[in-house]
XYZ file of C-alpha atoms in Angstrom:
444
model
C 5.311 -3.872 -17.199
C 8.656 -5.576 -16.660
C 8.934 -9.324 -17.256
C 12.172 -9.511 -15.216
C 12.415 -11.974 -12.353
C 14.411 -10.810 -9.319
C 15.105 -13.071 -6.354
C 12.531 -15.511 -7.764
C 9.762 -12.908 -7.948
C 8.487 -11.518 -11.287
C 8.972 -7.758 -11.313
C 5.509 -6.819 -12.464
C 2.211 -5.855 -10.900
C -0.501 -8.502 -11.102
C -3.956 -8.816 -9.564
C -5.405 -12.333 -9.698
C -8.160 -11.619 -7.169
C -9.859 -8.711 -5.526
C -7.792 -7.118 -2.752
C -7.855 -8.827 -0.305
C -8.170 -12.273 -1.853
C -9.805 -15.284 -0.193
C -6.651 -16.676 1.423
C -5.799 -13.277 2.890
C -9.365 -12.970 4.177
C -9.001 -16.321 5.938
C -5.671 -15.258 7.465
C -7.301 -12.033 8.662
C -9.908 -14.152 10.433
C -7.193 -16.190 12.153
C -5.300 -13.009 13.003
C -8.313 -11.457 14.714
C -8.458 -14.455 17.046
C -4.732 -14.528 17.838
C -3.047 -11.132 17.330
C -3.545 -8.061 19.495
C -5.841 -5.464 17.970
C -3.154 -2.933 18.898
C -1.055 -4.114 15.942
C -2.151 -2.598 12.624
C -1.061 -3.268 9.029
C -0.929 -1.005 5.982
C -1.905 -3.713 3.487
C -5.007 -5.904 3.889
C -3.159 -8.879 2.361
C -0.647 -11.423 3.656
C 2.757 -11.648 1.988
C 4.040 -15.021 0.795
C 7.316 -13.906 -0.799
C 9.084 -10.741 -1.865
C 12.016 -9.700 -4.006
C 13.328 -6.653 -5.804
C 10.488 -4.150 -5.821
C 7.560 -6.604 -5.546
C 5.533 -8.179 -2.746
C 3.544 -11.302 -3.655
C 0.622 -12.250 -1.431
C -0.818 -15.654 -0.558
C -3.420 -15.330 -3.320
C -0.776 -14.747 -6.004
C -1.331 -10.991 -6.307
C 1.824 -8.976 -6.891
C 2.201 -5.462 -5.456
C 4.682 -2.764 -6.422
C 6.520 -2.121 -3.179
C 6.968 1.607 -2.542
C 7.442 1.106 1.194
C 10.384 -1.324 1.598
C 9.193 -2.378 5.047
C 9.553 1.280 6.138
C 12.993 1.748 4.559
C 14.296 -1.612 5.792
C 14.607 -3.746 2.643
C 16.578 -1.168 0.678
C 18.693 -3.908 -0.930
C 15.590 -6.018 -1.646
C 13.641 -8.341 0.621
C 15.594 -11.448 -0.365
C 18.889 -10.257 -1.854
C 20.885 -13.406 -2.710
C 24.071 -12.252 -0.976
C 22.150 -11.441 2.205
C 20.277 -14.746 2.093
C 23.537 -16.642 1.608
C 25.223 -14.799 4.487
C 22.276 -15.519 6.782
C 22.255 -19.212 5.859
C 25.993 -19.605 6.324
C 26.034 -17.897 9.700
C 22.947 -19.765 10.922
C 24.698 -23.018 10.045
C 27.661 -22.000 12.231
C 25.671 -20.654 15.198
C 22.639 -18.441 15.703
C 23.486 -16.975 19.103
C 26.062 -16.888 21.855
C 25.349 -13.380 23.230
C 28.255 -11.066 22.461
C 28.504 -10.252 26.181
C 29.200 -13.957 26.849
C 31.001 -15.353 23.835
C 32.009 -12.608 21.380
C 32.467 -13.163 17.643
C 34.084 -11.495 14.662
C 30.898 -10.492 12.834
C 29.963 -7.974 15.566
C 33.425 -6.424 15.400
C 33.305 -6.266 11.596
C 29.970 -4.415 11.607
C 31.352 -1.884 14.094
C 34.417 -1.421 11.884
C 32.154 -0.770 8.896
C 30.076 1.751 10.862
C 33.235 3.602 11.908
C 34.281 3.835 8.276
C 30.895 4.809 6.832
C 29.422 7.284 9.329
C 30.313 10.984 8.917
C 33.636 12.242 10.254
C 37.198 10.992 10.317
C 37.549 11.002 14.121
C 38.138 7.811 16.084
C 34.840 6.008 16.689
C 33.306 3.198 18.689
C 29.951 1.411 18.328
C 27.483 -0.698 20.261
C 25.007 -2.960 18.462
C 21.442 -3.485 19.647
C 18.175 -4.822 18.255
C 15.991 -1.883 17.201
C 16.041 1.802 16.346
C 14.328 2.771 19.590
C 16.914 0.798 21.543
C 19.677 2.600 19.666
C 18.185 5.997 20.524
C 17.874 5.021 24.194
C 21.508 3.959 24.268
C 22.624 7.171 22.580
C 20.901 9.132 25.355
C 22.556 6.920 27.980
C 25.976 7.596 26.449
C 25.366 11.345 26.241
C 24.176 11.567 29.834
C 27.060 9.498 31.157
C 29.664 11.425 29.170
C 28.379 14.907 30.009
C 27.016 14.406 33.502
C 23.867 16.257 32.414
C 20.264 15.086 32.294
C 18.229 17.118 29.787
C 17.518 15.892 26.259
C 16.297 18.162 23.477
C 14.190 16.877 20.588
C 12.406 18.537 17.692
C 8.729 19.086 17.160
C 7.268 16.523 14.699
C 9.995 14.055 15.738
C 9.599 10.294 15.928
C 12.160 8.235 17.850
C 10.404 5.006 18.872
C 7.870 3.202 21.052
C 9.765 2.531 24.298
C 9.030 4.701 27.322
C 11.905 7.143 26.778
C 11.486 7.275 23.015
C 7.741 7.796 23.345
C 8.574 10.836 25.469
C 10.919 11.973 22.696
C 8.275 11.422 20.002
C 5.977 14.342 19.197
C 2.886 12.586 17.847
C 0.417 11.393 20.472
C -1.859 9.094 18.472
C -1.197 6.232 17.980
C 2.238 6.250 19.611
C 1.689 7.764 23.066
C -1.996 8.027 23.894
C -2.823 6.090 27.057
C 0.732 4.836 27.627
C 2.080 7.427 30.088
C 3.556 8.617 32.325
C 6.709 9.040 30.296
C 10.380 9.554 31.084
C 11.298 13.030 32.261
C 13.905 15.618 31.291
C 12.847 15.612 27.630
C 12.221 19.040 26.103
C 10.802 19.851 22.675
C 11.931 22.724 20.455
C 10.574 23.894 17.077
C 11.754 22.147 13.931
C 12.365 23.696 10.546
C 9.250 22.933 8.466
C 9.573 25.158 5.378
C 6.008 24.612 4.116
C 4.530 25.717 7.449
C 7.127 28.165 8.761
C 6.730 31.920 8.231
C 7.430 32.870 4.626
C 11.116 33.521 4.082
C 12.318 31.890 7.309
C 15.849 30.634 6.669
C 17.417 27.619 8.255
C 19.597 29.819 10.432
C 16.581 31.767 11.707
C 14.680 28.529 12.370
C 17.687 27.245 14.332
C 17.852 30.473 16.352
C 14.158 30.024 17.171
C 14.803 26.490 18.445
C 17.860 27.553 20.427
C 15.948 30.401 22.072
C 13.297 27.961 23.279
C 15.985 25.606 24.595
C 17.788 28.397 26.422
C 14.550 29.598 27.999
C 13.160 26.179 28.966
C 16.343 24.398 30.002
C 19.623 26.286 29.638
C 22.430 25.008 27.451
C 24.557 23.998 30.437
C 21.896 21.462 31.477
C 21.561 19.723 28.106
C 23.211 16.357 27.582
C 22.055 15.811 23.997
C 20.150 17.262 21.105
C 18.622 14.389 19.141
C 17.597 15.236 15.576
C 16.359 13.376 12.533
C 18.205 15.015 9.607
C 14.946 14.589 7.695
C 11.871 14.238 9.874
C 10.489 10.749 9.296
C 7.102 9.883 10.748
C 6.609 13.636 11.173
C 6.172 13.988 7.419
C 9.485 13.524 5.557
C 10.214 17.200 6.214
C 13.542 18.408 4.817
C 14.779 21.301 6.982
C 15.695 24.603 5.392
C 19.388 24.820 4.409
C 21.503 25.962 7.315
C 19.220 24.632 10.065
C 21.255 21.554 10.961
C 24.685 23.244 10.664
C 23.540 26.045 12.979
C 22.297 23.565 15.570
C 25.556 21.629 15.246
C 27.615 24.758 15.952
C 25.507 25.565 19.002
C 25.989 22.052 20.358
C 29.762 22.246 19.891
C 29.961 25.649 21.569
C 28.015 24.401 24.594
C 29.355 20.884 25.121
C 26.094 19.284 23.989
C 26.197 15.890 22.288
C 24.605 16.089 18.836
C 22.848 12.803 18.087
C 21.744 12.201 14.502
C 18.867 9.732 14.422
C 19.610 8.192 11.020
C 17.430 5.148 11.635
C 15.235 5.883 8.593
C 17.553 8.153 6.595
C 20.706 6.052 6.828
C 22.335 3.663 4.393
C 22.021 5.427 1.038
C 18.305 6.157 1.426
C 18.598 9.913 0.768
C 21.257 9.727 -1.944
C 24.234 9.833 0.408
C 25.254 7.114 2.824
C 23.891 9.268 5.659
C 21.568 12.248 5.401
C 23.805 14.500 7.531
C 26.282 14.492 4.665
C 24.015 16.694 2.533
C 25.076 19.707 4.609
C 28.416 18.469 5.874
C 27.194 17.985 9.444
C 29.309 15.616 11.554
C 27.293 14.376 14.541
C 28.866 13.220 17.781
C 26.689 10.094 17.801
C 24.732 8.412 14.992
C 21.935 5.915 15.519
C 21.259 3.358 12.790
C 18.777 0.539 12.176
C 16.198 -0.222 9.429
C 18.279 -0.519 6.242
C 21.425 -1.737 7.982
C 20.902 -5.486 7.615
C 18.724 -6.260 4.618
C 15.637 -6.995 6.714
C 17.244 -8.625 9.734
C 16.784 -6.924 13.136
C 19.902 -4.920 13.948
C 20.658 -1.399 15.129
C 23.606 0.534 16.414
C 25.033 3.628 18.048
C 28.283 4.900 16.562
C 30.156 7.895 17.847
C 33.206 9.667 19.096
C 35.487 7.268 20.953
C 35.754 9.473 24.022
C 31.977 9.559 24.378
C 31.324 5.887 23.747
C 34.201 4.852 26.016
C 32.946 7.081 28.854
C 30.448 4.350 29.765
C 31.604 1.848 32.395
C 32.076 -1.806 31.313
C 28.719 -3.571 31.329
C 26.801 -0.310 30.975
C 25.900 -1.040 27.359
C 24.658 -4.253 25.802
C 21.689 -6.594 25.636
C 20.983 -10.284 25.223
C 20.230 -10.120 21.507
C 22.303 -7.032 20.645
C 24.418 -7.636 17.575
C 22.996 -11.091 16.870
C 25.514 -12.964 14.684
C 23.005 -13.815 11.943
C 21.891 -10.174 11.743
C 25.529 -9.035 11.687
C 26.296 -11.379 8.793
C 23.303 -9.953 6.927
C 24.502 -6.416 7.638
C 27.947 -7.082 6.209
C 26.376 -8.440 3.019
C 23.955 -5.505 2.761
C 26.714 -2.948 3.362
C 28.732 -4.533 0.566
C 25.753 -4.022 -1.748
C 25.364 -0.367 -0.741
C 28.998 0.266 -1.612
C 29.682 -2.107 -4.519
C 26.408 -1.364 -6.346
C 26.479 2.371 -5.485
C 22.963 2.341 -4.116
C 23.308 5.990 -3.073
C 23.412 6.791 -6.791
C 20.390 4.532 -7.275
C 18.526 6.597 -4.659
C 19.409 9.810 -6.491
C 18.146 8.238 -9.712
C 14.827 7.456 -8.007
C 14.517 11.107 -6.986
C 15.319 12.256 -10.523
C 12.633 9.954 -11.914
C 9.878 10.543 -9.357
C 10.024 14.203 -8.391
C 9.550 15.767 -11.867
C 6.493 13.583 -12.467
C 4.882 14.507 -9.184
C 5.731 18.200 -9.549
C 4.096 18.235 -12.983
C 0.954 16.604 -11.630
C -1.691 19.245 -11.035
C -3.614 17.238 -8.481
C -6.072 18.864 -6.076
C -4.791 19.322 -2.560
C -1.091 18.716 -3.228
C 0.669 21.322 -1.087
C 4.230 20.116 -1.570
C 6.367 17.408 -3.117
C 9.558 16.982 -1.103
C 12.310 14.672 0.049
C 15.741 13.469 -0.936
C 16.860 10.396 -2.805
C 14.383 7.563 -2.385
C 12.791 9.176 0.680
C 10.045 11.233 -0.955
C 6.652 12.550 0.052
C 3.528 14.391 -1.044
C 1.761 16.538 1.562
C -2.004 16.782 1.065
C -4.187 19.656 2.268
C -7.678 20.914 1.684
C -7.490 22.758 -1.650
C -6.708 26.447 -1.296
C -5.541 26.111 2.307
C -2.745 24.597 4.385
C -5.258 22.643 6.459
C -3.948 19.065 6.640
C -6.117 16.466 4.910
C -5.382 13.136 6.531
C -8.497 11.568 5.035
C -7.198 12.291 1.537
C -3.872 10.596 2.266
C -5.699 7.540 3.587
C -7.886 7.439 0.467
C -4.830 7.588 -1.776
C -3.160 4.720 0.076
C -6.318 2.576 -0.127
C -6.793 3.321 -3.823
C -3.203 2.356 -4.569
C -3.505 -0.893 -2.612
C -6.654 -1.813 -4.509
C -4.668 -1.504 -7.756
C -1.622 -3.421 -6.523
C 0.684 -0.674 -5.243
C 1.854 -0.224 -1.662
C 2.366 3.349 -0.477
C 2.609 4.479 3.129
C 1.310 7.531 4.933
C 2.896 9.622 7.674
C 2.924 13.143 9.083
C 1.882 14.731 12.348
C -1.646 15.007 10.924
C -1.483 11.793 8.861
C -1.738 13.845 5.665
C 1.494 12.849 3.916
C 1.910 10.067 1.364
C 5.456 8.752 1.605
C 7.490 6.784 -0.899
C 10.326 4.492 0.209
C 10.965 2.111 -2.680
C 13.736 -0.468 -2.442
C 16.872 1.054 -3.927
C 17.071 -1.903 -6.320
C 13.647 -1.277 -7.886
C 13.604 -1.306 -11.688
C 12.665 1.794 -13.677
C 9.741 0.146 -15.447
C 8.260 -1.153 -12.225
C 8.727 2.221 -10.528
C 7.001 3.972 -13.417
C 4.080 1.567 -13.201
C 3.707 2.237 -9.503
C 3.804 5.981 -10.153
C 1.064 5.643 -12.783
C -1.209 4.160 -10.129
C -0.225 6.773 -7.552
C -0.894 9.605 -9.979
C -4.378 8.300 -10.731
C -5.101 8.089 -7.015
C -3.883 11.656 -6.409
C -5.849 13.038 -9.335
C -9.014 11.340 -8.062
C -8.737 13.513 -4.934
């Protein structure tokens, strides 16, 4: 294992205690008395510091991080340039509210988003605090600009935990159960899910299936926006069949529907391009961003065609903490890393290293290895069937944690093991994490 030290954290896996250790057990006791039981955690330990591709807990155990805070710390959890930018901005001021006293950092982030998001058209942005808030604002923009109400979303989609985004999210438990009633005028159409679609279904045919449902349920002339994740996230890291997204994009253009790409999880080099829509040359009307944008600081945005974004009346967009100056400073530093260090290439290198190993692994119940860049997944089923095996995915995650590796699960049925390593993870550390994952998969 690597002896490198990144951001003050040795880049190697180390278990000093059982997992969880005694200090984590004590913190769990305190947590139970103070934190809502509605908040869950993937790891049973408490993190003391993190850097590169390693999380170190309060007991001194070091974990290979194959989750990156759900694709947030793509540049590392304590990248020196991000830390320095945060410290410098915090020393100047931590908040004025951009709606009260604006500042350059907000403008600079919006300029960067205009340059980086797909398309050469004139663009505008609004900055907010979370991915769900970005999605809500994208819907507001689309409705205001089109004068229509209906919103289309895909089956297996995840868009957030607010009332509107819960309505847009497909999975009931744990995201929606008991929290209704939800916002109206949200309609769900079938996604492209190659593993589970009829054999031979092309992307174009899958798109025609979705469009037919939309036409029957709603009518194109009533639709303000179609909101799509270019790769389904919480729904299972499902990469649509080629041609699916371009066909939907053409239909939106032909019918005056705003195409919103929810790039909250896929954005910022995660899939091997700056944005996942670029894989098929799709240019959305609006793009929502969050997670990896600011090196771990809370920031999100909506970027889109100027005529759409400017259709909203002054004061119609905003929020007290939207575009916080410290988060904006962190975003500018993180964006510089994505570009200067070519982290999109680093994501492609992760894919080239991980996928062949997992494809060669003849583990029971592995139905598919899929993904792009450093957004990869293994779908687990009961051997010989396509019946989802969520219990197996949970066992794999627990086994990895016990050996000092963090992996996450996802999927409509909870049967997908997902890998989201920081894009700065070293090869040796990644290989070590994969060794542990392979043992867990082979154990069934």
